[in-house]
mmCIF file of C-alpha atoms and ligand atoms in Angstrom:
data_model
loop_
_atom_site.group_PDB
_atom_site.id
_atom_site.type_symbol
_atom_site.label_atom_id
_atom_site.label_comp_id
_atom_site.label_asym_id
_atom_site.label_seq_id
_atom_site.Cartn_x
_atom_site.Cartn_y
_atom_site.Cartn_z
ATOM 1 C CA UNK Q 15 5.484 -27.202 2.143
ATOM 2 C CA UNK Q 16 7.917 -24.875 3.894
ATOM 3 C CA UNK Q 17 7.330 -23.096 7.153
ATOM 4 C CA UNK Q 18 6.949 -19.332 6.881
ATOM 5 C CA UNK Q 19 7.013 -16.904 9.774
ATOM 6 C CA UNK Q 20 3.642 -15.112 9.971
ATOM 7 C CA UNK Q 21 3.861 -11.627 8.519
ATOM 8 C CA UNK Q 22 1.080 -9.139 9.187
ATOM 9 C CA UNK Q 23 1.130 -6.487 6.463
ATOM 10 C CA UNK Q 24 -2.293 -4.888 6.847
ATOM 11 C CA UNK Q 25 -2.657 -1.141 7.331
ATOM 12 C CA UNK Q 26 -3.569 -1.780 10.946
ATOM 13 C CA UNK Q 27 -3.342 -3.593 13.212
ATOM 14 C CA UNK Q 28 0.394 -3.906 12.695
ATOM 15 C CA UNK Q 29 3.016 -6.174 14.318
ATOM 16 C CA UNK Q 30 3.898 -5.215 17.898
ATOM 17 C CA UNK Q 31 7.586 -5.218 18.902
ATOM 18 C CA UNK Q 32 8.632 -7.514 21.767
ATOM 19 C CA UNK Q 33 9.689 -4.695 24.078
ATOM 20 C CA UNK Q 34 6.221 -3.181 23.763
ATOM 21 C CA UNK Q 35 4.573 -6.555 24.427
ATOM 22 C CA UNK Q 36 6.722 -7.015 27.542
ATOM 23 C CA UNK Q 37 5.768 -3.590 28.860
ATOM 24 C CA UNK Q 38 2.091 -4.315 28.251
ATOM 25 C CA UNK Q 39 2.319 -7.542 30.243
ATOM 26 C CA UNK Q 40 3.702 -5.983 33.437
ATOM 27 C CA UNK Q 41 1.518 -6.450 36.543
ATOM 28 C CA UNK Q 42 -1.514 -4.185 36.679
ATOM 29 C CA UNK Q 43 -1.495 -1.049 38.826
ATOM 30 C CA UNK Q 44 -4.449 0.976 40.055
ATOM 31 C CA UNK Q 45 -5.356 3.785 37.694
ATOM 32 C CA UNK Q 46 -5.830 6.236 40.568
ATOM 33 C CA UNK Q 47 -2.349 5.673 41.937
ATOM 34 C CA UNK Q 48 0.967 7.450 41.832
ATOM 35 C CA UNK Q 49 2.216 4.480 39.801
ATOM 36 C CA UNK Q 50 -0.209 5.273 37.042
ATOM 37 C CA UNK Q 51 0.345 9.031 37.263
ATOM 38 C CA UNK Q 52 4.018 8.464 36.510
ATOM 39 C CA UNK Q 53 3.188 6.229 33.564
ATOM 40 C CA UNK Q 54 0.635 8.703 32.207
ATOM 41 C CA UNK Q 55 2.885 11.727 32.625
ATOM 42 C CA UNK Q 56 5.605 9.981 30.643
ATOM 43 C CA UNK Q 57 3.135 8.943 27.920
ATOM 44 C CA UNK Q 58 1.510 12.397 27.508
ATOM 45 C CA UNK Q 59 4.945 14.005 27.185
ATOM 46 C CA UNK Q 60 6.624 11.216 25.222
ATOM 47 C CA UNK Q 61 4.239 11.520 22.292
ATOM 48 C CA UNK Q 62 4.888 15.245 21.760
ATOM 49 C CA UNK Q 63 7.684 14.887 19.171
ATOM 50 C CA UNK Q 64 5.797 12.166 17.297
ATOM 51 C CA UNK Q 65 2.815 14.508 16.865
ATOM 52 C CA UNK Q 66 4.975 17.586 16.373
ATOM 53 C CA UNK Q 67 3.361 19.527 19.192
ATOM 54 C CA UNK Q 68 4.464 21.467 22.239
ATOM 55 C CA UNK Q 69 1.274 20.519 24.122
ATOM 56 C CA UNK Q 70 0.963 17.171 25.849
ATOM 57 C CA UNK Q 71 -0.941 14.658 23.739
ATOM 58 C CA UNK Q 72 -4.377 13.524 25.002
ATOM 59 C CA UNK Q 73 -4.894 9.767 25.238
ATOM 60 C CA UNK Q 74 -8.337 8.148 25.097
ATOM 61 C CA UNK Q 75 -9.134 4.489 25.655
ATOM 62 C CA UNK Q 76 -11.049 3.797 22.452
ATOM 63 C CA UNK Q 77 -10.353 3.114 18.783
ATOM 64 C CA UNK Q 78 -9.253 5.669 16.193
ATOM 65 C CA UNK Q 79 -12.778 6.509 15.059
ATOM 66 C CA UNK Q 80 -13.562 7.887 18.528
ATOM 67 C CA UNK Q 81 -11.115 10.736 18.047
ATOM 68 C CA UNK Q 82 -12.389 11.473 14.546
ATOM 69 C CA UNK Q 83 -15.731 11.938 16.284
ATOM 70 C CA UNK Q 84 -14.209 13.836 19.217
ATOM 71 C CA UNK Q 85 -12.421 16.212 16.866
ATOM 72 C CA UNK Q 86 -15.765 17.237 15.356
ATOM 73 C CA UNK Q 87 -17.792 17.405 18.556
ATOM 74 C CA UNK Q 88 -15.210 19.596 20.260
ATOM 75 C CA UNK Q 89 -14.467 21.922 17.322
ATOM 76 C CA UNK Q 90 -17.852 22.537 15.684
ATOM 77 C CA UNK Q 91 -21.028 24.061 17.101
ATOM 78 C CA UNK Q 92 -24.372 22.574 15.993
ATOM 79 C CA UNK Q 93 -25.114 25.352 13.478
ATOM 80 C CA UNK Q 94 -21.598 25.609 12.042
ATOM 81 C CA UNK Q 95 -20.774 24.976 8.419
ATOM 82 C CA UNK Q 96 -18.044 22.377 8.159
ATOM 83 C CA UNK Q 97 -16.247 20.957 5.141
ATOM 84 C CA UNK Q 98 -15.016 17.384 4.784
ATOM 85 C CA UNK Q 99 -12.514 16.349 2.156
ATOM 86 C CA UNK Q 100 -13.523 12.844 1.054
ATOM 87 C CA UNK Q 101 -10.919 10.917 -0.917
ATOM 88 C CA UNK Q 102 -11.672 7.400 0.274
ATOM 89 C CA UNK Q 103 -13.313 5.202 2.888
ATOM 90 C CA UNK Q 104 -11.972 7.153 5.865
ATOM 91 C CA UNK Q 105 -13.111 10.451 4.394
ATOM 92 C CA UNK Q 106 -16.507 8.781 4.187
ATOM 93 C CA UNK Q 107 -16.262 7.916 7.852
ATOM 94 C CA UNK Q 108 -15.687 11.583 8.709
ATOM 95 C CA UNK Q 109 -18.698 12.362 6.512
ATOM 96 C CA UNK Q 110 -20.902 9.815 8.306
ATOM 97 C CA UNK Q 111 -19.896 11.138 11.712
ATOM 98 C CA UNK Q 112 -20.541 14.707 10.585
ATOM 99 C CA UNK Q 113 -23.958 13.850 9.193
ATOM 100 C CA UNK Q 114 -24.902 12.145 12.463
ATOM 101 C CA UNK Q 115 -24.496 15.400 14.374
ATOM 102 C CA UNK Q 116 -24.461 18.419 12.079
ATOM 103 C CA UNK Q 117 -26.819 19.938 9.516
ATOM 104 C CA UNK Q 118 -24.452 22.101 7.535
ATOM 105 C CA UNK Q 119 -21.982 19.572 6.208
ATOM 106 C CA UNK Q 120 -20.251 20.232 2.884
ATOM 107 C CA UNK Q 121 -18.467 17.407 1.122
ATOM 108 C CA UNK Q 122 -15.542 18.028 -1.193
ATOM 109 C CA UNK Q 123 -14.975 14.886 -3.240
ATOM 110 C CA UNK Q 124 -11.516 13.949 -4.489
ATOM 111 C CA UNK Q 125 -11.025 11.056 -6.927
ATOM 112 C CA UNK Q 126 -9.964 7.990 -4.928
ATOM 113 C CA UNK Q 127 -6.241 7.448 -5.454
ATOM 114 C CA UNK Q 128 -5.515 11.152 -5.907
ATOM 115 C CA UNK Q 129 -4.408 13.846 -3.486
ATOM 116 C CA UNK Q 130 -6.432 16.988 -2.887
ATOM 117 C CA UNK Q 131 -5.369 19.846 -5.167
ATOM 118 C CA UNK Q 132 -4.941 22.727 -2.791
ATOM 119 C CA UNK Q 133 -5.754 25.591 -5.196
ATOM 120 C CA UNK Q 134 -8.883 23.881 -6.446
ATOM 121 C CA UNK Q 135 -9.995 23.262 -2.903
ATOM 122 C CA UNK Q 136 -9.543 26.906 -1.936
ATOM 123 C CA UNK Q 137 -11.583 27.925 -4.988
ATOM 124 C CA UNK Q 138 -14.289 25.533 -3.851
ATOM 125 C CA UNK Q 139 -14.333 27.189 -0.416
ATOM 126 C CA UNK Q 140 -14.612 30.630 -2.025
ATOM 127 C CA UNK Q 141 -17.525 29.486 -4.160
ATOM 128 C CA UNK Q 142 -19.332 27.879 -1.226
ATOM 129 C CA UNK Q 143 -20.050 31.378 -0.056
ATOM 130 C CA UNK Q 144 -20.795 30.476 3.569
ATOM 131 C CA UNK Q 145 -18.715 31.069 6.663
ATOM 132 C CA UNK Q 146 -16.957 27.736 7.133
ATOM 133 C CA UNK Q 147 -15.715 27.111 10.663
ATOM 134 C CA UNK Q 148 -13.670 23.951 10.160
ATOM 135 C CA UNK Q 149 -12.122 21.762 7.477
ATOM 136 C CA UNK Q 150 -11.520 18.035 8.053
ATOM 137 C CA UNK Q 151 -9.188 15.817 6.074
ATOM 138 C CA UNK Q 152 -7.232 12.596 6.259
ATOM 139 C CA UNK Q 153 -3.455 12.910 6.268
ATOM 140 C CA UNK Q 154 -3.003 9.427 4.785
ATOM 141 C CA UNK Q 155 -6.197 8.061 3.211
ATOM 142 C CA UNK Q 156 -5.632 4.427 4.160
ATOM 143 C CA UNK Q 157 -8.129 3.018 1.672
ATOM 144 C CA UNK Q 158 -6.070 4.264 -1.288
ATOM 145 C CA UNK Q 159 -2.578 4.953 0.077
ATOM 146 C CA UNK Q 160 -2.560 8.663 -0.710
ATOM 147 C CA UNK Q 161 -0.676 11.090 1.515
ATOM 148 C CA UNK Q 162 -2.358 14.471 1.240
ATOM 149 C CA UNK Q 163 -0.253 17.655 1.138
ATOM 150 C CA UNK Q 164 -1.295 18.658 4.632
ATOM 151 C CA UNK Q 165 1.395 21.298 5.065
ATOM 152 C CA UNK Q 166 0.402 23.178 1.888
ATOM 153 C CA UNK Q 167 -3.260 22.750 2.680
ATOM 154 C CA UNK Q 168 -2.807 24.146 6.199
ATOM 155 C CA UNK Q 169 -1.031 27.217 4.872
ATOM 156 C CA UNK Q 170 -3.532 27.829 2.086
ATOM 157 C CA UNK Q 171 -6.473 27.455 4.477
ATOM 158 C CA UNK Q 172 -5.114 29.910 6.999
ATOM 159 C CA UNK Q 173 -4.275 32.355 4.234
ATOM 160 C CA UNK Q 174 -7.822 32.086 2.947
ATOM 161 C CA UNK Q 175 -9.342 32.536 6.434
ATOM 162 C CA UNK Q 176 -7.211 32.390 9.541
ATOM 163 C CA UNK Q 177 -10.197 31.807 11.805
ATOM 164 C CA UNK Q 178 -10.770 28.369 10.250
ATOM 165 C CA UNK Q 179 -9.962 25.268 12.293
ATOM 166 C CA UNK Q 180 -7.956 22.665 10.409
ATOM 167 C CA UNK Q 181 -8.500 19.103 11.623
ATOM 168 C CA UNK Q 182 -6.381 16.204 10.399
ATOM 169 C CA UNK Q 183 -6.935 12.450 10.739
ATOM 170 C CA UNK Q 184 -3.431 11.034 10.982
ATOM 171 C CA UNK Q 185 -4.448 7.572 12.179
ATOM 172 C CA UNK Q 186 -2.540 5.686 9.497
ATOM 173 C CA UNK Q 187 0.614 7.779 9.242
ATOM 174 C CA UNK Q 188 1.505 9.488 12.516
ATOM 175 C CA UNK Q 189 4.710 7.855 13.701
ATOM 176 C CA UNK Q 190 5.994 7.534 10.121
ATOM 177 C CA UNK Q 191 5.829 11.089 8.788
ATOM 178 C CA UNK Q 192 7.148 14.490 9.683
ATOM 179 C CA UNK Q 193 4.493 16.763 11.124
ATOM 180 C CA UNK Q 194 4.498 19.987 13.095
ATOM 181 C CA UNK Q 195 1.250 21.503 14.314
ATOM 182 C CA UNK Q 196 2.620 25.033 14.293
ATOM 183 C CA UNK Q 197 4.462 24.892 10.973
ATOM 184 C CA UNK Q 198 1.707 22.934 9.227
ATOM 185 C CA UNK Q 199 -1.007 25.143 10.740
ATOM 186 C CA UNK Q 200 -2.980 22.183 12.083
ATOM 187 C CA UNK Q 201 -5.410 22.757 14.963
ATOM 188 C CA UNK Q 202 -6.294 19.173 15.794
ATOM 189 C CA UNK Q 203 -4.335 16.067 14.799
ATOM 190 C CA UNK Q 204 -5.730 12.677 15.793
ATOM 191 C CA UNK Q 205 -4.346 9.164 15.619
ATOM 192 C CA UNK Q 206 -4.763 5.635 16.930
ATOM 193 C CA UNK Q 207 -2.511 3.047 18.530
ATOM 194 C CA UNK Q 208 -2.607 0.123 16.085
ATOM 195 C CA UNK Q 209 -0.968 1.553 12.968
ATOM 196 C CA UNK Q 210 2.428 3.243 12.651
ATOM 197 C CA UNK Q 211 2.540 3.598 16.449
ATOM 198 C CA UNK Q 212 2.765 -0.228 16.503
ATOM 199 C CA UNK Q 213 0.716 -0.879 19.642
ATOM 200 C CA UNK Q 214 -2.263 -3.191 19.858
ATOM 201 C CA UNK Q 215 -5.626 -1.523 19.101
ATOM 202 C CA UNK Q 216 -7.288 0.354 21.963
ATOM 203 C CA UNK Q 217 -5.848 3.837 22.391
ATOM 204 C CA UNK Q 218 -6.624 7.027 20.502
ATOM 205 C CA UNK Q 219 -4.616 10.245 20.523
ATOM 206 C CA UNK Q 220 -5.431 13.935 20.138
ATOM 207 C CA UNK Q 221 -2.855 16.669 19.602
ATOM 208 C CA UNK Q 222 -4.171 20.237 19.560
ATOM 209 C CA UNK Q 223 -3.104 23.834 19.062
ATOM 210 C CA UNK Q 224 -3.598 26.469 21.776
ATOM 211 C CA UNK Q 225 -6.524 27.995 19.905
ATOM 212 C CA UNK Q 226 -8.117 24.570 19.498
ATOM 213 C CA UNK Q 227 -7.877 24.091 23.253
ATOM 214 C CA UNK Q 228 -9.723 27.366 23.814
ATOM 215 C CA UNK Q 229 -12.293 26.327 21.258
ATOM 216 C CA UNK Q 230 -12.958 22.986 23.004
ATOM 217 C CA UNK Q 231 -14.074 24.953 26.072
ATOM 218 C CA UNK Q 232 -16.486 27.168 24.101
ATOM 219 C CA UNK Q 233 -18.188 24.643 21.839
ATOM 220 C CA UNK Q 234 -21.730 23.691 22.880
ATOM 221 C CA UNK Q 235 -22.240 20.473 20.885
ATOM 222 C CA UNK Q 236 -23.360 17.736 23.329
ATOM 223 C CA UNK Q 237 -20.751 15.095 24.169
ATOM 224 C CA UNK Q 238 -19.799 13.119 27.233
ATOM 225 C CA UNK Q 239 -17.127 10.398 26.935
ATOM 226 C CA UNK Q 240 -15.660 12.370 24.049
ATOM 227 C CA UNK Q 241 -15.607 15.741 25.821
ATOM 228 C CA UNK Q 242 -11.952 16.665 25.396
ATOM 229 C CA UNK Q 243 -12.189 19.229 28.197
ATOM 230 C CA UNK Q 244 -12.501 16.337 30.638
ATOM 231 C CA UNK Q 245 -9.279 14.826 29.293
ATOM 232 C CA UNK Q 246 -7.516 18.187 29.442
ATOM 233 C CA UNK Q 247 -8.537 18.701 33.065
ATOM 234 C CA UNK Q 248 -7.437 15.215 34.079
ATOM 235 C CA UNK Q 249 -4.190 15.566 32.202
ATOM 236 C CA UNK Q 250 -3.139 18.380 34.530
ATOM 237 C CA UNK Q 251 -3.194 15.768 37.306
ATOM 238 C CA UNK Q 252 -1.430 13.182 35.087
ATOM 239 C CA UNK Q 253 -4.647 11.271 34.958
ATOM 240 C CA UNK Q 254 -7.623 10.388 32.769
ATOM 241 C CA UNK Q 255 -11.346 11.035 33.348
ATOM 242 C CA UNK Q 256 -12.325 7.361 32.944
ATOM 243 C CA UNK Q 257 -10.508 4.068 33.519
ATOM 244 C CA UNK Q 258 -7.653 4.060 31.001
ATOM 245 C CA UNK Q 259 -6.101 1.052 29.330
ATOM 246 C CA UNK Q 260 -3.217 1.042 31.819
ATOM 247 C CA UNK Q 261 -1.323 -1.676 29.942
ATOM 248 C CA UNK Q 262 -1.358 0.221 26.668
ATOM 249 C CA UNK Q 263 -0.210 3.424 28.370
ATOM 250 C CA UNK Q 264 2.892 1.460 29.358
ATOM 251 C CA UNK Q 265 3.067 0.347 25.744
ATOM 252 C CA UNK Q 266 3.155 4.001 24.667
ATOM 253 C CA UNK Q 267 6.214 4.561 26.836
ATOM 254 C CA UNK Q 268 7.956 1.485 25.423
ATOM 255 C CA UNK Q 269 7.105 2.748 21.921
ATOM 256 C CA UNK Q 270 8.612 6.160 22.628
ATOM 257 C CA UNK Q 271 11.781 4.449 23.876
ATOM 258 C CA UNK Q 272 12.063 2.466 20.641
ATOM 259 C CA UNK Q 273 11.684 5.616 18.559
ATOM 260 C CA UNK Q 274 14.323 7.416 20.627
ATOM 261 C CA UNK Q 275 16.667 4.493 20.177
ATOM 262 C CA UNK Q 276 16.291 4.368 16.376
ATOM 263 C CA UNK Q 277 15.952 8.143 16.013
ATOM 264 C CA UNK Q 278 12.645 9.564 14.749
ATOM 265 C CA UNK Q 279 14.244 10.811 11.527
ATOM 266 C CA UNK Q 280 15.483 7.318 10.795
ATOM 267 C CA UNK Q 281 12.066 5.875 11.488
ATOM 268 C CA UNK Q 282 10.551 8.267 8.948
ATOM 269 C CA UNK Q 283 13.317 7.640 6.414
ATOM 270 C CA UNK Q 284 12.893 3.882 6.745
ATOM 271 C CA UNK Q 285 9.203 4.170 5.847
ATOM 272 C CA UNK Q 286 9.935 6.293 2.769
ATOM 273 C CA UNK Q 287 12.682 3.941 1.597
ATOM 274 C CA UNK Q 288 10.368 0.950 1.897
ATOM 275 C CA UNK Q 289 7.667 2.852 0.008
ATOM 276 C CA UNK Q 290 10.022 3.679 -2.849
ATOM 277 C CA UNK Q 291 11.461 0.168 -3.038
ATOM 278 C CA UNK Q 292 8.035 -1.468 -2.975
ATOM 279 C CA UNK Q 293 6.570 0.820 -5.629
ATOM 280 C CA UNK Q 294 9.516 0.103 -7.912
ATOM 281 C CA UNK Q 295 9.237 -3.643 -7.318
ATOM 282 C CA UNK Q 296 5.466 -3.767 -7.966
ATOM 283 C CA UNK Q 297 5.925 -1.853 -11.202
ATOM 284 C CA UNK Q 298 8.635 -4.316 -12.255
ATOM 285 C CA UNK Q 299 6.186 -7.141 -11.593
ATOM 286 C CA UNK Q 300 3.714 -5.467 -13.936
ATOM 287 C CA UNK Q 301 1.337 -4.682 -11.105
ATOM 288 C CA UNK Q 302 -0.274 -1.285 -11.560
ATOM 289 C CA UNK Q 303 -0.001 1.240 -8.728
ATOM 290 C CA UNK Q 304 -3.267 2.882 -7.658
ATOM 291 C CA UNK Q 305 -1.543 6.112 -6.610
ATOM 292 C CA UNK Q 306 0.180 7.287 -9.779
ATOM 293 C CA UNK Q 307 1.965 10.327 -8.436
ATOM 294 C CA UNK Q 308 5.060 9.303 -6.441
ATOM 295 C CA UNK Q 309 5.047 12.516 -4.455
ATOM 296 C CA UNK Q 310 1.616 11.724 -2.942
ATOM 297 C CA UNK Q 311 2.240 8.039 -2.235
ATOM 298 C CA UNK Q 312 2.010 7.248 1.454
ATOM 299 C CA UNK Q 313 5.088 5.864 3.217
ATOM 300 C CA UNK Q 314 2.786 3.565 5.234
ATOM 301 C CA UNK Q 315 0.486 1.760 2.786
ATOM 302 C CA UNK Q 316 0.732 0.892 -0.910
ATOM 303 C CA UNK Q 317 -2.213 -0.103 -3.116
ATOM 304 C CA UNK Q 318 -1.892 -1.995 -6.364
ATOM 305 C CA UNK Q 319 -4.324 -3.159 -9.017
ATOM 306 C CA UNK Q 320 -4.080 -6.811 -10.126
ATOM 307 C CA UNK Q 321 -5.051 -7.573 -13.760
ATOM 308 C CA UNK Q 322 -8.441 -9.023 -12.859
ATOM 309 C CA UNK Q 323 -10.559 -10.342 -9.975
ATOM 310 C CA UNK Q 324 -9.224 -13.901 -10.326
ATOM 311 C CA UNK Q 325 -5.654 -12.710 -10.089
ATOM 312 C CA UNK Q 326 -6.552 -10.539 -7.103
ATOM 313 C CA UNK Q 327 -8.143 -13.401 -5.151
ATOM 314 C CA UNK Q 328 -5.331 -15.732 -6.102
ATOM 315 C CA UNK Q 329 -2.700 -13.314 -4.780
ATOM 316 C CA UNK Q 330 -4.499 -12.525 -1.553
ATOM 317 C CA UNK Q 331 -5.490 -16.122 -0.719
ATOM 318 C CA UNK Q 332 -2.209 -17.742 -1.707
ATOM 319 C CA UNK Q 333 -0.093 -15.153 0.103
ATOM 320 C CA UNK Q 334 -1.920 -16.221 3.237
ATOM 321 C CA UNK Q 335 -2.197 -19.970 2.722
ATOM 322 C CA UNK Q 336 1.229 -20.629 1.191
ATOM 323 C CA UNK Q 337 3.396 -17.888 2.647
ATOM 324 C CA UNK Q 338 1.642 -16.875 5.882
ATOM 325 C CA UNK Q 339 1.539 -13.246 4.713
ATOM 326 C CA UNK Q 340 -1.580 -11.171 5.377
ATOM 327 C CA UNK Q 341 -2.305 -8.143 3.221
ATOM 328 C CA UNK Q 342 -5.550 -6.181 2.855
ATOM 329 C CA UNK Q 343 -8.171 -5.859 0.144
ATOM 330 C CA UNK Q 344 -9.891 -2.705 -1.033
ATOM 331 C CA UNK Q 345 -12.677 -0.787 0.686
ATOM 332 C CA UNK Q 346 -15.808 0.836 -0.726
ATOM 333 C CA UNK Q 347 -15.907 0.748 -4.530
ATOM 334 C CA UNK Q 348 -12.268 -0.407 -4.615
ATOM 335 C CA UNK Q 349 -13.203 -3.716 -2.953
ATOM 336 C CA UNK Q 350 -12.332 -6.521 -5.377
ATOM 337 C CA UNK Q 351 -10.285 -4.063 -7.441
ATOM 338 C CA UNK Q 352 -7.140 -3.372 -5.403
ATOM 339 C CA UNK Q 353 -4.900 -4.965 -2.795
ATOM 340 C CA UNK Q 354 -3.113 -3.010 -0.099
ATOM 341 C CA UNK Q 355 0.197 -3.738 1.575
ATOM 342 C CA UNK Q 356 0.686 -2.038 4.918
ATOM 343 C CA UNK Q 357 4.294 -1.197 5.736
ATOM 344 C CA UNK Q 358 4.290 0.788 8.919
ATOM 345 C CA UNK Q 359 5.612 0.433 12.424
ATOM 346 C CA UNK Q 360 7.726 -2.624 13.108
ATOM 347 C CA UNK Q 361 8.662 -3.264 9.511
ATOM 348 C CA UNK Q 362 12.079 -3.683 7.937
ATOM 349 C CA UNK Q 363 12.998 -3.570 4.242
ATOM 350 C CA UNK Q 364 13.576 -7.337 4.391
ATOM 351 C CA UNK Q 365 10.051 -7.944 5.698
ATOM 352 C CA UNK Q 366 8.745 -6.302 2.551
ATOM 353 C CA UNK Q 367 11.279 -8.193 0.456
ATOM 354 C CA UNK Q 368 9.455 -11.351 1.602
ATOM 355 C CA UNK Q 369 6.166 -10.198 0.156
ATOM 356 C CA UNK Q 370 7.858 -9.170 -3.100
ATOM 357 C CA UNK Q 371 9.477 -12.607 -3.471
ATOM 358 C CA UNK Q 372 6.195 -14.349 -2.678
ATOM 359 C CA UNK Q 373 4.469 -12.193 -5.317
ATOM 360 C CA UNK Q 374 7.095 -13.290 -7.862
ATOM 361 C CA UNK Q 375 6.268 -16.947 -7.264
ATOM 362 C CA UNK Q 376 2.515 -16.357 -7.320
ATOM 363 C CA UNK Q 377 2.562 -14.277 -10.506
ATOM 364 C CA UNK Q 378 4.840 -16.816 -12.192
ATOM 365 C CA UNK Q 379 2.279 -19.523 -11.373
ATOM 366 C CA UNK Q 380 -0.793 -17.494 -12.203
ATOM 367 C CA UNK Q 381 0.346 -15.696 -15.350
ATOM 368 C CA UNK Q 382 2.454 -18.615 -16.644
ATOM 369 C CA UNK Q 383 5.340 -16.243 -17.178
ATOM 370 C CA UNK Q 384 8.641 -16.074 -15.329
ATOM 371 C CA UNK Q 385 8.790 -13.271 -12.755
ATOM 372 C CA UNK Q 386 11.478 -14.759 -10.524
ATOM 373 C CA UNK Q 387 14.007 -12.111 -9.489
ATOM 374 C CA UNK Q 388 12.277 -9.300 -11.368
ATOM 375 C CA UNK Q 389 10.863 -7.480 -8.356
ATOM 376 C CA UNK Q 390 13.447 -8.223 -5.720
ATOM 377 C CA UNK Q 391 16.361 -6.990 -7.848
ATOM 378 C CA UNK Q 392 14.679 -3.610 -8.268
ATOM 379 C CA UNK Q 393 13.683 -3.578 -4.624
ATOM 380 C CA UNK Q 394 17.259 -4.195 -3.488
ATOM 381 C CA UNK Q 395 18.657 -1.470 -5.765
ATOM 382 C CA UNK Q 396 16.523 1.079 -3.926
ATOM 383 C CA UNK Q 397 17.489 -0.315 -0.518
ATOM 384 C CA UNK Q 398 21.183 -0.344 -1.439
ATOM 385 C CA UNK Q 399 21.135 3.314 -2.373
ATOM 386 C CA UNK Q 400 19.386 4.233 0.867
ATOM 387 C CA UNK Q 401 21.545 2.223 3.260
HETATM 388 C C1 LIG N 522 -7.751 2.915 10.823
HETATM 389 C C2 LIG N 522 -8.183 4.295 10.523
HETATM 390 C C3 LIG N 522 -9.207 4.942 11.247
HETATM 391 C C4 LIG N 522 -10.101 4.269 12.245
HETATM 392 O O1 LIG N 522 -9.552 3.588 13.212
HETATM 393 P P1 LIG N 522 -10.339 2.535 14.140
HETATM 394 O O2 LIG N 522 -9.257 2.305 15.129
HETATM 395 O O3 LIG N 522 -10.665 1.353 13.288
HETATM 396 O O4 LIG N 522 -11.524 3.182 14.696
HETATM 397 C C5 LIG N 522 -9.477 6.264 10.971
HETATM 398 N N1 LIG N 522 -8.828 6.917 10.006
HETATM 399 C C6 LIG N 522 -7.867 6.343 9.269
HETATM 400 C C7 LIG N 522 -7.184 7.150 8.231
HETATM 401 C C8 LIG N 522 -7.521 5.009 9.505
HETATM 402 O O5 LIG N 522 -6.565 4.429 8.751
#
């Protein structure tokens, strides 16, 4: 038995870089102090380029789901008609939140593993024949590994009806993709700390357009902890309405430093290169990709379909027990059907090379066929061209 370094390749939580861990472990400061105000000011501003916004990013102490919920409660009035694009387990979460609070919820189903087809979606809206006030979608649907064409969708939506609010769940891709609220015509973009932003779990983020900010103040849907107006008011004083996770705010600032050091464009490029290399390698290992269309494959998570349930369990269990590598299974009806490799945040091409080489050994054992070298050679060709 060899020793293998633990490798966490789930689509959240993701490995946390040392400099972020060190920042998190600094001595505590009072959250109503000048010390904290300085930390918070830096964090609110530092996240702006990551979220592609000119407004300071709101930070809540809660998990990602809280800002999915906040985005609805602060954008939609109780009687409003809202539309949710459901293309996987996180679309379903938006649906469940919506149905907990609102009566007029319309669900647009997309086959899991596929991206929303913008023209078809606009036709659906036309046929709905009600005044829709907001549309909600994932950016990356983490349960399948699809990256939706948010830019095209934003433009098509605003062309169809420019009074619509466009709300995007970017929990599993912000920090690894290019986004611009103005250019992409997004009103609210939410994310969480434990995915591509490579912090521990515990913070949630909200970026918003100017018209979304005005809307937050008008909406009458009841909410308390998730009332974004409270966060906006506190933000003007470089503060938060409730006790924040002070340590993670420092982590945000360490994260922003890391991104500045590498260059945000490089960070994005690195994720896309890893995606391309991994997809090529999995195909070479005769593992079927769930997302067929390369152009809609997420740069942060890749799903593949083993030949059968036995092979799936073998891969997942042996990766962990023999190689110390953790990957994720499927969710919803894809549970027991797919495996997912997260590759976001603190991840290098060589980290993913490890999982490809481990897969070669496991498939060679399981299928009684020689796979050694078949995936890694293809993987390295892609990396070579990109470096
Ligand atoms: C992880 C995730 C969430 C939820 O995050 P929690 O932090 O578990 O509440 C929401 N949406 C997407 C797309 C995610 O990947």
